[in-house]
mmCIF file of C-alpha atoms and ligand atoms in Angstrom:
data_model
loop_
_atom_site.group_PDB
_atom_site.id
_atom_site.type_symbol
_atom_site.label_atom_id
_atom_site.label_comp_id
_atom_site.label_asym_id
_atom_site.label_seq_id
_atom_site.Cartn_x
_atom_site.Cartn_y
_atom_site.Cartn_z
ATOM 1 C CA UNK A 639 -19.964 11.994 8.024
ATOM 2 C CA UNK A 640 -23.000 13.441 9.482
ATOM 3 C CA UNK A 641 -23.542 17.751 8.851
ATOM 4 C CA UNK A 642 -23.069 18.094 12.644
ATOM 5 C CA UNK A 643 -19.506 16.361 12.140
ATOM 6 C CA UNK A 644 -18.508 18.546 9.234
ATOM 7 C CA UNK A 645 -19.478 21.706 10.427
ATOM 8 C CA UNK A 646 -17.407 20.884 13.429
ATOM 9 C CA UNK A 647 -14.873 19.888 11.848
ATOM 10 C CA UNK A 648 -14.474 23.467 10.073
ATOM 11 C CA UNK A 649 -14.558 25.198 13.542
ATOM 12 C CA UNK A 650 -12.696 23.189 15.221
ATOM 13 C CA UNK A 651 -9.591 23.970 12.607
ATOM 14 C CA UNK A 652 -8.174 27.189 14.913
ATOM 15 C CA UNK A 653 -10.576 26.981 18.163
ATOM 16 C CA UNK A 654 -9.094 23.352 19.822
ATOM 17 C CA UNK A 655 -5.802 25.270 21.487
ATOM 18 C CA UNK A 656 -6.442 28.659 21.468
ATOM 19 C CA UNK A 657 -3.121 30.019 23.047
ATOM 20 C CA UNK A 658 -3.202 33.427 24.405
ATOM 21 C CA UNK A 659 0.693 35.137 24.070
ATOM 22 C CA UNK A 660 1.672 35.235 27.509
ATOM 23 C CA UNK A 661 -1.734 33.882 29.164
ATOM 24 C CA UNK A 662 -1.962 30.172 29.585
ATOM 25 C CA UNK A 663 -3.823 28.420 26.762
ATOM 26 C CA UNK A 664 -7.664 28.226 26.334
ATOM 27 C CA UNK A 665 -8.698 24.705 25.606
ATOM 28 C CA UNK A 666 -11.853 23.949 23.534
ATOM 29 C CA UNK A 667 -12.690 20.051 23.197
ATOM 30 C CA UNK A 668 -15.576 17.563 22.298
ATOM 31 C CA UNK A 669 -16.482 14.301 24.118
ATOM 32 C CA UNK A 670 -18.991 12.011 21.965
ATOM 33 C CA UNK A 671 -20.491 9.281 23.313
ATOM 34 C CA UNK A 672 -23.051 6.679 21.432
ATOM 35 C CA UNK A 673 -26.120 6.875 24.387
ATOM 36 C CA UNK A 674 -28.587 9.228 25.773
ATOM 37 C CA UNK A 675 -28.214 12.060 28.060
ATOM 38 C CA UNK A 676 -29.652 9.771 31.271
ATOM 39 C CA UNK A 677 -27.337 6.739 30.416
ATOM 40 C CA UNK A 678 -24.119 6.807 32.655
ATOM 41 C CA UNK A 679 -21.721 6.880 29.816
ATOM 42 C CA UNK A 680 -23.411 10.320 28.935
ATOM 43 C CA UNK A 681 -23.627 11.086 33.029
ATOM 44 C CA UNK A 682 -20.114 10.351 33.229
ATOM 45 C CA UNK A 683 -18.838 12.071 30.155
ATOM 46 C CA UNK A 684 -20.736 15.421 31.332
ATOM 47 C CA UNK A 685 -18.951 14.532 34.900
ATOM 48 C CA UNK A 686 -15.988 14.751 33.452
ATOM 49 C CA UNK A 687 -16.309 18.284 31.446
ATOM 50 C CA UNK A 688 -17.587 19.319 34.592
ATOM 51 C CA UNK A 689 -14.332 18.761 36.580
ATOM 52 C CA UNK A 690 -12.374 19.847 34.409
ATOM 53 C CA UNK A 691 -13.748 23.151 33.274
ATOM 54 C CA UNK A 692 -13.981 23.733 37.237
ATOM 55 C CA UNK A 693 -10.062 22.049 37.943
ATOM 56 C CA UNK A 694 -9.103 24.780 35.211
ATOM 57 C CA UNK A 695 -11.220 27.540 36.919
ATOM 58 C CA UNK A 696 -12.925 27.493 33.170
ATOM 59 C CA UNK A 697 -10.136 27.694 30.682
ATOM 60 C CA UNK A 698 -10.710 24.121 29.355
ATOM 61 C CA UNK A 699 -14.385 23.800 28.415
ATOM 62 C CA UNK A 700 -15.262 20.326 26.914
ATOM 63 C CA UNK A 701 -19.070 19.973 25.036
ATOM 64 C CA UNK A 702 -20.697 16.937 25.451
ATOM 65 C CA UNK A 703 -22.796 15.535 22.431
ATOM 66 C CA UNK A 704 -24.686 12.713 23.778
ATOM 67 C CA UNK A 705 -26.888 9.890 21.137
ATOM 68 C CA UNK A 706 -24.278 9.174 18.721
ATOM 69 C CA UNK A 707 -24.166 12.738 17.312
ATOM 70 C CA UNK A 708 -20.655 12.778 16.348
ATOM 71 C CA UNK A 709 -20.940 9.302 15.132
ATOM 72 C CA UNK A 710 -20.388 5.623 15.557
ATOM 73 C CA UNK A 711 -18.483 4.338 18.146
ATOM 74 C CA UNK A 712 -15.724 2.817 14.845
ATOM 75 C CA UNK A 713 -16.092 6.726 13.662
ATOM 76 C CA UNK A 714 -15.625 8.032 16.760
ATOM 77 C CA UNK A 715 -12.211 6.345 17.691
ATOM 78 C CA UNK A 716 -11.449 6.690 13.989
ATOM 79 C CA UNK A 717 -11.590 10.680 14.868
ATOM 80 C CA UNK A 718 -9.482 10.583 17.578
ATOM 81 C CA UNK A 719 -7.223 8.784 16.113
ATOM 82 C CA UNK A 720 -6.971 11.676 13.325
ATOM 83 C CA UNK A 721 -7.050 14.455 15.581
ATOM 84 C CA UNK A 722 -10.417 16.075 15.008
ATOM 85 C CA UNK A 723 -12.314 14.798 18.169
ATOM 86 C CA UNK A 724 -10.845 15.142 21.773
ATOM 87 C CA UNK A 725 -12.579 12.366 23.833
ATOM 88 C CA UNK A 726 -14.401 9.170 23.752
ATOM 89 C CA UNK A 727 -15.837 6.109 25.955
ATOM 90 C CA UNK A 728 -16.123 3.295 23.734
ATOM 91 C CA UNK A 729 -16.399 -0.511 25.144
ATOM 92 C CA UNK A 730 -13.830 -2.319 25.114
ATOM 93 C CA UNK A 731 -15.000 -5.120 22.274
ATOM 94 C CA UNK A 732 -14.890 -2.343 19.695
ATOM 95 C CA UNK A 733 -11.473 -0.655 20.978
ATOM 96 C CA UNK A 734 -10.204 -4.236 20.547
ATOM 97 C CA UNK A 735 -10.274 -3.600 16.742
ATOM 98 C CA UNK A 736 -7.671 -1.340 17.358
ATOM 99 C CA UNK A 737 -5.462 -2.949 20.389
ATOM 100 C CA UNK A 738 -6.205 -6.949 20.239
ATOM 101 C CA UNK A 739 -5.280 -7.393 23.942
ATOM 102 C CA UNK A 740 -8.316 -5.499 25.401
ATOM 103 C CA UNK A 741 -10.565 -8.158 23.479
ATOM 104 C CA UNK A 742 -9.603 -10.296 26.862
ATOM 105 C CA UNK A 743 -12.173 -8.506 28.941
ATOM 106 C CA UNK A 744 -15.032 -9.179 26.941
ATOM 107 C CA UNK A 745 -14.902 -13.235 26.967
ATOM 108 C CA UNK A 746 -18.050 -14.739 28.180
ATOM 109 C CA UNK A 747 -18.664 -15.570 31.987
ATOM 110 C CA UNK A 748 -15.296 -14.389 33.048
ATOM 111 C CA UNK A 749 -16.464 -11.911 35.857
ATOM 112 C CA UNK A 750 -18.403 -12.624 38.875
ATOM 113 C CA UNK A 751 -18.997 -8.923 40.141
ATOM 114 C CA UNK A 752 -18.491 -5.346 39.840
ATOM 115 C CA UNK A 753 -16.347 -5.601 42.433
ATOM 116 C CA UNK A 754 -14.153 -8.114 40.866
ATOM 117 C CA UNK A 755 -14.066 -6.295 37.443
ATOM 118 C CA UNK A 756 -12.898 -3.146 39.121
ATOM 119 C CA UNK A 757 -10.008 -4.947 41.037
ATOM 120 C CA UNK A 758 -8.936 -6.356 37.380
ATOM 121 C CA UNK A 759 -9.283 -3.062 35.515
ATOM 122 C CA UNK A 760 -7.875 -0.730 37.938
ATOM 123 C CA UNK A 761 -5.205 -2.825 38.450
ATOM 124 C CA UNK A 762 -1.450 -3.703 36.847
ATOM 125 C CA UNK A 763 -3.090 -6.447 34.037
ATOM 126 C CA UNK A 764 -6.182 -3.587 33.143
ATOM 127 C CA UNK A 765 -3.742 -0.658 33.087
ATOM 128 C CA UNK A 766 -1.201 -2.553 30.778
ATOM 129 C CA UNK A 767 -3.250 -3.012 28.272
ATOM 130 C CA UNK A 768 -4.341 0.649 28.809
ATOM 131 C CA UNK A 769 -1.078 1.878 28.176
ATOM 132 C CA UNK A 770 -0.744 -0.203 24.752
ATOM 133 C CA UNK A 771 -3.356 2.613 23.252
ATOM 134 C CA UNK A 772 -0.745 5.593 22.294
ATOM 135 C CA UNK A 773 0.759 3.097 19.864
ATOM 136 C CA UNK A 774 -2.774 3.388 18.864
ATOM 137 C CA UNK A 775 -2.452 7.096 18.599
ATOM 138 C CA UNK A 776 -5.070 6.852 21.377
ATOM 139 C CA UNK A 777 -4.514 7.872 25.549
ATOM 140 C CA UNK A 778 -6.337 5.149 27.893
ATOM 141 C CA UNK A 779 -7.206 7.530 30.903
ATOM 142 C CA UNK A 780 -9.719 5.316 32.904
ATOM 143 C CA UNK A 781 -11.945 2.057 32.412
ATOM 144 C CA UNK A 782 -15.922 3.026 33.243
ATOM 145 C CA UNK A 783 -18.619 0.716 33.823
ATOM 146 C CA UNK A 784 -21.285 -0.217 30.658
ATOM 147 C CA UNK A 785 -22.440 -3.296 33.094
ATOM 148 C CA UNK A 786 -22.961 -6.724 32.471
ATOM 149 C CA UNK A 787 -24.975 -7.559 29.550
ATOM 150 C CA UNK A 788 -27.948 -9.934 28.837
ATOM 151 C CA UNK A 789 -30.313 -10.791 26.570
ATOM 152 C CA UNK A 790 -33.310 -9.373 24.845
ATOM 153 C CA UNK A 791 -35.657 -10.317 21.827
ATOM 154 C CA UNK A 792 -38.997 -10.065 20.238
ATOM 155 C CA UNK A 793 -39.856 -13.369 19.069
ATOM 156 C CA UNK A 794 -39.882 -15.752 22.257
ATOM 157 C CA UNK A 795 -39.182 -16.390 25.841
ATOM 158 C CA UNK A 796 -35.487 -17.822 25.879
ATOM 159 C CA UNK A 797 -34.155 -19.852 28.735
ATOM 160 C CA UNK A 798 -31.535 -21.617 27.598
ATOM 161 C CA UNK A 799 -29.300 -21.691 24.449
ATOM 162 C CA UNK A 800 -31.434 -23.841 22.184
ATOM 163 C CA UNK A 801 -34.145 -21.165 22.844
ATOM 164 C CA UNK A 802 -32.028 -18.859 20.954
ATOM 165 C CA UNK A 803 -31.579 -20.906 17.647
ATOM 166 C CA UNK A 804 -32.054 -18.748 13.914
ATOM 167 C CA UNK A 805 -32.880 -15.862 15.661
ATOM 168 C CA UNK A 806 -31.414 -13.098 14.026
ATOM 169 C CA UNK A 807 -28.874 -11.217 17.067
ATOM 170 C CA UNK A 808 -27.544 -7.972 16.474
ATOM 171 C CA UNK A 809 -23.948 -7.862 17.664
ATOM 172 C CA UNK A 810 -21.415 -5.452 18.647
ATOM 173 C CA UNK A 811 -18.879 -4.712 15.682
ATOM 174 C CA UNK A 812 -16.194 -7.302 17.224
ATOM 175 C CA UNK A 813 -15.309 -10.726 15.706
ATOM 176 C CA UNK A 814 -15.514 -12.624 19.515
ATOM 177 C CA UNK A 815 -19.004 -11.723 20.058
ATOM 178 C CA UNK A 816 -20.334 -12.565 16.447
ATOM 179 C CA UNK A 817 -18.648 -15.913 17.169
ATOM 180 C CA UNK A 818 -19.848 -16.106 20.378
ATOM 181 C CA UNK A 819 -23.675 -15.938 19.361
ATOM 182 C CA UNK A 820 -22.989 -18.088 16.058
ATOM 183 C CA UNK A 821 -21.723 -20.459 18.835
ATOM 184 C CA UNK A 822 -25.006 -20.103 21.166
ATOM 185 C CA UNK A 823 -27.152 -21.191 17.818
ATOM 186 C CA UNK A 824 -28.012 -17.618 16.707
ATOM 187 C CA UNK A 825 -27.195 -15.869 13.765
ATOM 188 C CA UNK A 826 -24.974 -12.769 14.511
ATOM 189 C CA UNK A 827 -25.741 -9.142 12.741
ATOM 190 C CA UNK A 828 -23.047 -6.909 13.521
ATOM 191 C CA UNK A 829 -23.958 -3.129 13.656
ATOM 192 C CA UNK A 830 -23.413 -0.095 15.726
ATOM 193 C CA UNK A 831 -25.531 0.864 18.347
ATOM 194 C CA UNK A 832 -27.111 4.104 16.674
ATOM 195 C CA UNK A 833 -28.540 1.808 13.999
ATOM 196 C CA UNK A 834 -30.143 -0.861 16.350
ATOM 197 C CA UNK A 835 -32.961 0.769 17.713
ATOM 198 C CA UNK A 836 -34.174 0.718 13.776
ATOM 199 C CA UNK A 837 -33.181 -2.221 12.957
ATOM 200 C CA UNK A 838 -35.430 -4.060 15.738
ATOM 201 C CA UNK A 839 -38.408 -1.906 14.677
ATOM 202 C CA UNK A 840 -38.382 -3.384 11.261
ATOM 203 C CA UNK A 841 -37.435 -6.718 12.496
ATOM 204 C CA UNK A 842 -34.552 -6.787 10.654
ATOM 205 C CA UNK A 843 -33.191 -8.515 13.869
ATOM 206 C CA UNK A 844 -34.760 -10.087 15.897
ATOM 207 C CA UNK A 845 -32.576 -9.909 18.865
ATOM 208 C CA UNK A 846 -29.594 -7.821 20.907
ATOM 209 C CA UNK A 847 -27.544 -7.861 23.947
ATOM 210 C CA UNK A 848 -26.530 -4.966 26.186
ATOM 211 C CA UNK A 849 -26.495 -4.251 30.079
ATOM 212 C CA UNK A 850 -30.406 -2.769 31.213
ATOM 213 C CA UNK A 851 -29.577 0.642 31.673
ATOM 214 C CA UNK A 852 -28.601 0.501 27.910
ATOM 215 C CA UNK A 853 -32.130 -1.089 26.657
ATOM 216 C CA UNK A 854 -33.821 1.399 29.302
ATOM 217 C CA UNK A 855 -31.954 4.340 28.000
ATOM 218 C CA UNK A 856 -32.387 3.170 24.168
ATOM 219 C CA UNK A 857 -36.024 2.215 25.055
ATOM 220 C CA UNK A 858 -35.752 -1.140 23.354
ATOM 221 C CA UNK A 859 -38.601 -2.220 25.165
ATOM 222 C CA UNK A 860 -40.764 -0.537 22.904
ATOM 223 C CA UNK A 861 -39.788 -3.058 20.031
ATOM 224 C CA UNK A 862 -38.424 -6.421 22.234
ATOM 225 C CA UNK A 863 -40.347 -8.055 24.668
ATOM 226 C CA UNK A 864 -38.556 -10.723 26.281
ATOM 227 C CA UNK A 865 -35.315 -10.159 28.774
ATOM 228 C CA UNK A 866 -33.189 -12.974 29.963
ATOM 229 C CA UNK A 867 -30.757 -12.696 32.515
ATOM 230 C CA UNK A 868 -28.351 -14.223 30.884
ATOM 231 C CA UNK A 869 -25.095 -11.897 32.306
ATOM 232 C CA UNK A 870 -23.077 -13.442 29.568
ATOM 233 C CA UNK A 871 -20.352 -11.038 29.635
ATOM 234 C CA UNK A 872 -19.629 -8.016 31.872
ATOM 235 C CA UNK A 873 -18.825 -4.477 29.278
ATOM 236 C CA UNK A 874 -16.427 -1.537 30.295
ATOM 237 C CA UNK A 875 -15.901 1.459 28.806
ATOM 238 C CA UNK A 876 -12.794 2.883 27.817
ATOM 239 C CA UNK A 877 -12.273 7.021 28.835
ATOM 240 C CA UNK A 878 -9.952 7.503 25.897
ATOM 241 C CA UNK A 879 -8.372 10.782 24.615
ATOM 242 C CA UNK A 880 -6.581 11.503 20.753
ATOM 243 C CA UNK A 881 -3.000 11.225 20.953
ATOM 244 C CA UNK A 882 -2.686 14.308 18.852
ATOM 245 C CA UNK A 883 -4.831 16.191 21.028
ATOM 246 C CA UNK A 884 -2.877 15.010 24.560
ATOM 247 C CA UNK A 885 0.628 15.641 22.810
ATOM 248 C CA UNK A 886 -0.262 19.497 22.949
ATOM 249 C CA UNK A 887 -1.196 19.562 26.464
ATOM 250 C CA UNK A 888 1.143 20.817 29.540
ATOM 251 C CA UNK A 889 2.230 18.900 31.613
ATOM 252 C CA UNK A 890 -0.149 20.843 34.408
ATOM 253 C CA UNK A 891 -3.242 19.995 32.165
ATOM 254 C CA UNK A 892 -2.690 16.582 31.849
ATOM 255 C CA UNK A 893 -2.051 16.222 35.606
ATOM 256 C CA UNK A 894 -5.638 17.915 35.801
ATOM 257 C CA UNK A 895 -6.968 15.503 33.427
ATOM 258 C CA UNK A 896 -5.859 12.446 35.142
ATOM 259 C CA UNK A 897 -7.253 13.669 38.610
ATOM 260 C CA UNK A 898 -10.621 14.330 36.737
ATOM 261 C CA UNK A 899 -10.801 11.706 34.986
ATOM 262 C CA UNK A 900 -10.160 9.558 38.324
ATOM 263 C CA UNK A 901 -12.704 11.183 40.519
ATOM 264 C CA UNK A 902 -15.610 11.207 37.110
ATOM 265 C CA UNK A 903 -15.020 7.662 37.176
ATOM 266 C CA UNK A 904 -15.714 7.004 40.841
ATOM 267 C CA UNK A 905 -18.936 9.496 39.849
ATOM 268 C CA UNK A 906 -19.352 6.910 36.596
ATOM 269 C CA UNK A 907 -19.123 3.346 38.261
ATOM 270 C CA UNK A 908 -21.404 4.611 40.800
ATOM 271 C CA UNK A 909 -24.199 6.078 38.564
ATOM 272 C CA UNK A 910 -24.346 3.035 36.068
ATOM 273 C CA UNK A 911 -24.629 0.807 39.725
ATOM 274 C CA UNK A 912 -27.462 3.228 41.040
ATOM 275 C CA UNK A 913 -29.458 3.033 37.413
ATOM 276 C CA UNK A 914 -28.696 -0.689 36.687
ATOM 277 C CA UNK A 915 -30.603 -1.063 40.473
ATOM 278 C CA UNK A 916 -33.764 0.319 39.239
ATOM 279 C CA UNK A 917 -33.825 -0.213 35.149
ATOM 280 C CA UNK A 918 -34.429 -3.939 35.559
ATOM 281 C CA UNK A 919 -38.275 -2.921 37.500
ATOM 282 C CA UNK A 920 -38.553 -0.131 35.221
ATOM 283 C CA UNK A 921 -38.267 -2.381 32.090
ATOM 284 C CA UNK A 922 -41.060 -5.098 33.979
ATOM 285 C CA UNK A 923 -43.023 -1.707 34.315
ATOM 286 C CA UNK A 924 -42.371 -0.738 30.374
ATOM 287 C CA UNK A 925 -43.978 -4.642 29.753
ATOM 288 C CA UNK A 926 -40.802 -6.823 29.136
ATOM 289 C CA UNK A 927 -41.417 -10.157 30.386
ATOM 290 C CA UNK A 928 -38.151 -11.458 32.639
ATOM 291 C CA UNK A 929 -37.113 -14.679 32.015
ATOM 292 C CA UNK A 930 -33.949 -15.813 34.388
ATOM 293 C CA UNK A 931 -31.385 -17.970 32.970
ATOM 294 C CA UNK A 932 -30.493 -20.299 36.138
ATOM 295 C CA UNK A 933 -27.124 -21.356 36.832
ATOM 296 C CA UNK A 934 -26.781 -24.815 35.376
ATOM 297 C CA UNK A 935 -27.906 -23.029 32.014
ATOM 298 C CA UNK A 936 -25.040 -20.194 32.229
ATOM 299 C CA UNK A 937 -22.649 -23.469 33.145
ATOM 300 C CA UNK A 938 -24.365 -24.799 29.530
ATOM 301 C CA UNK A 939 -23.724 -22.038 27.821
ATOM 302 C CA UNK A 940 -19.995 -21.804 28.836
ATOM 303 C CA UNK A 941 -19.494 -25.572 27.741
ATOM 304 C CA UNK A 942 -20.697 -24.880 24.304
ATOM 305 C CA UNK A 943 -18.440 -21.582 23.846
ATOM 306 C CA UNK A 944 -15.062 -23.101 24.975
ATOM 307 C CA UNK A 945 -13.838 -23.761 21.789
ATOM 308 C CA UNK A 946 -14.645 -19.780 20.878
ATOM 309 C CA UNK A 947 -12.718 -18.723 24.710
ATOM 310 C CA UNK A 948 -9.911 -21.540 22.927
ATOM 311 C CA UNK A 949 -9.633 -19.108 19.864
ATOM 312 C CA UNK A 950 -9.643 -15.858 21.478
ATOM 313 C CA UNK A 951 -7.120 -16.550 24.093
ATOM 314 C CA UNK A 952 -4.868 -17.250 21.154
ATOM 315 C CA UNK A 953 -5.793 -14.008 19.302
ATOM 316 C CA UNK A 954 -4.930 -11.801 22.704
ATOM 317 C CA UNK A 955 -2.104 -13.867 23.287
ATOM 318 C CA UNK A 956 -1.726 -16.838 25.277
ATOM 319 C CA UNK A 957 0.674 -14.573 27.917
ATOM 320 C CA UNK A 958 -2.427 -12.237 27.858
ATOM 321 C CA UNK A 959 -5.087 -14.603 28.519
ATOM 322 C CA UNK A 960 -3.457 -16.651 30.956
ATOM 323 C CA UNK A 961 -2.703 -13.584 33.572
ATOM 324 C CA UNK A 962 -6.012 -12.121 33.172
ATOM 325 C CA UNK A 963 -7.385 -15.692 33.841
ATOM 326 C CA UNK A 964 -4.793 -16.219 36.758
HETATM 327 O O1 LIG B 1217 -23.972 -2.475 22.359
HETATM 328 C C1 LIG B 1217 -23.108 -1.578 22.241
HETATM 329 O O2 LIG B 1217 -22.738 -1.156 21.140
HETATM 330 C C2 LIG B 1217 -22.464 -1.049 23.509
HETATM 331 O O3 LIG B 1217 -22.896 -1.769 24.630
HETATM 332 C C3 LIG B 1217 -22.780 0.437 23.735
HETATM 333 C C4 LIG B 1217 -24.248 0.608 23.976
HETATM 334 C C5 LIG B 1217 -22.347 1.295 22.571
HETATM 335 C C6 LIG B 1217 -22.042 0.942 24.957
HETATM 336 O O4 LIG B 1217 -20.645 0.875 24.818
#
């Protein structure tokens, strides 16, 4: 538990609901996300206090602490779940931990475009796994966009999956995508974000994965210096509240949640868009070299992985699989 955490922790005790006797309540909450101020997670999280402390004409303040202050994204949800963080935006691979189903989204190759992925998460299949978070003691209140994700390393130009054999990956902390670079010929390190940045200094791995405004926000191009396009999976974020947090609201403050948390996420999708646009030049600029992955590699690449899609539609559940695939 970092000092930050604790020291929160003690003032949180009597500040989170601070009722006034006849007055309506005073509202003090944290959001934590794992990247920078500039990254759209971040720019969406600070949307989102924004809103609300204006929606509730500045009874409801929420503080944003950007860079993995309050944690790990496992720490994080771990938080919320007991009660002594408000909010969170975690992808969904690590929130599958937790709720199996949402471990659907992040098979490889199964989205063609933004556009497509917002159809499927704002949607009945995307919001019915949403709702399967209170059992979590967790509230799903909107799916934002971390992008689709490709790789990087420091070692050599990679163009198709042999490329990528015994190099050392760092993974998200999710069982499908350690089995899903074990399955491209790499060897999967599972860590959270906050740690990679050090971990690729010293080499430790070689190699990571995440959408470009994520290595341009994280500056990973000081320490990897070849990108390939290989859009293996597309990454959302989950907008997720504690349970025991959202139990103690009104009514009326929920309401105003929901309608904030709608219009930040419009603000969100847009923003990660906008910044995906440019970080790709701006990473050329920074010195990566760009190596594309062309189609009849990605087409490779999903051949060798079927028997690791196989597995995981039978760990969400065949029902699951087989209407998000539909
Ligand atoms: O690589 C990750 O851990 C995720 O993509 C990140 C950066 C935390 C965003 O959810």
């Amino acid at each position: 538990m970092t000092m930050l955490r604790s020291a929160l922790l003690v003032a949180a005790a009597g500040t989170c609901l601070v009722a006034g006797a006849a007055m309506a309540q005073e509202i003090k909450a944290r959001f934590g996300t794992s990247l920078p101020d500039e990254h759209p997670q971040t720019l969406g999280a600070r949307k989102f206090a924004e809103l609300v402390g204006a929606k509730s004409k500045g009874r409801i303040k929420i503080t944003v602490y950007s860079s993995a202050q309050l944690g790990s994204d496992q720490q994080m949800q771990a938080a919320l779940r007991g009660g002594t963080q408000e909010f969170t935006a975690p992808s969904t691979a690590t929130l599958a931990n937790l709720v199996k189903e949402f471990g659907v989204f992040g098979l490889p190759f199964s989205f063609a475009s933004e556009k497509q992925a917002d159809a499927v998460f704002d949607g009945p299949f995307g919001q019915r796994i949403l709702a399967k978070l209170p059992e979590r003691g967790l509230i799903g209140l909107a799916y934002w966009e971390n992008g689709f994700r490709n790789f990087t390393n420091s070692r050599r130009p990679i163009v198709k999956a042999e490329d990528m054999a015994g190099l050392k990956v760092r993974t998200m902390q999710n069982n499908m995508y350690i089995d899903l670079f074990n399955g491209l010929g790499a060897n999967a390190v599972p860590m959270p974000v906050n740690e990679l940045f050090g971990a690729l200094e010293t080499r430790a791995v070689d190699a990571q994965e995440n959408p470009f405004t994520v290595v341009y926000a994280q500056k990973f191009y000081e320490v990897q210096k070849y990108l390939s396009t290989t859009y293996h999976a597309y990454d959302a974020q989950v907008l997720i509240a504690s349970k025991k947090f959202w139990d103690r609201l009104s009514d009326a403050d929920k309401a105003l949640m929901q309608e904030a948390a709608r219009e930040a996420t419009l603000y969100q999708r847009q923003a990660s868009r906008d910044l995906n646009a440019k970080a790709r030049d701006a990473l050329v600029k920074e010195g990566m070299q760009v190596n594309e992955i062309s189609d009849a590699e990605r087409q490779h690449m999903r051949e060798k992985l079927q028997s690791v899609v196989a597995k995981y539609q039978k760990i969400v559940g065949e029902e699951t699989a087989k209407e998000f695939f539909a």
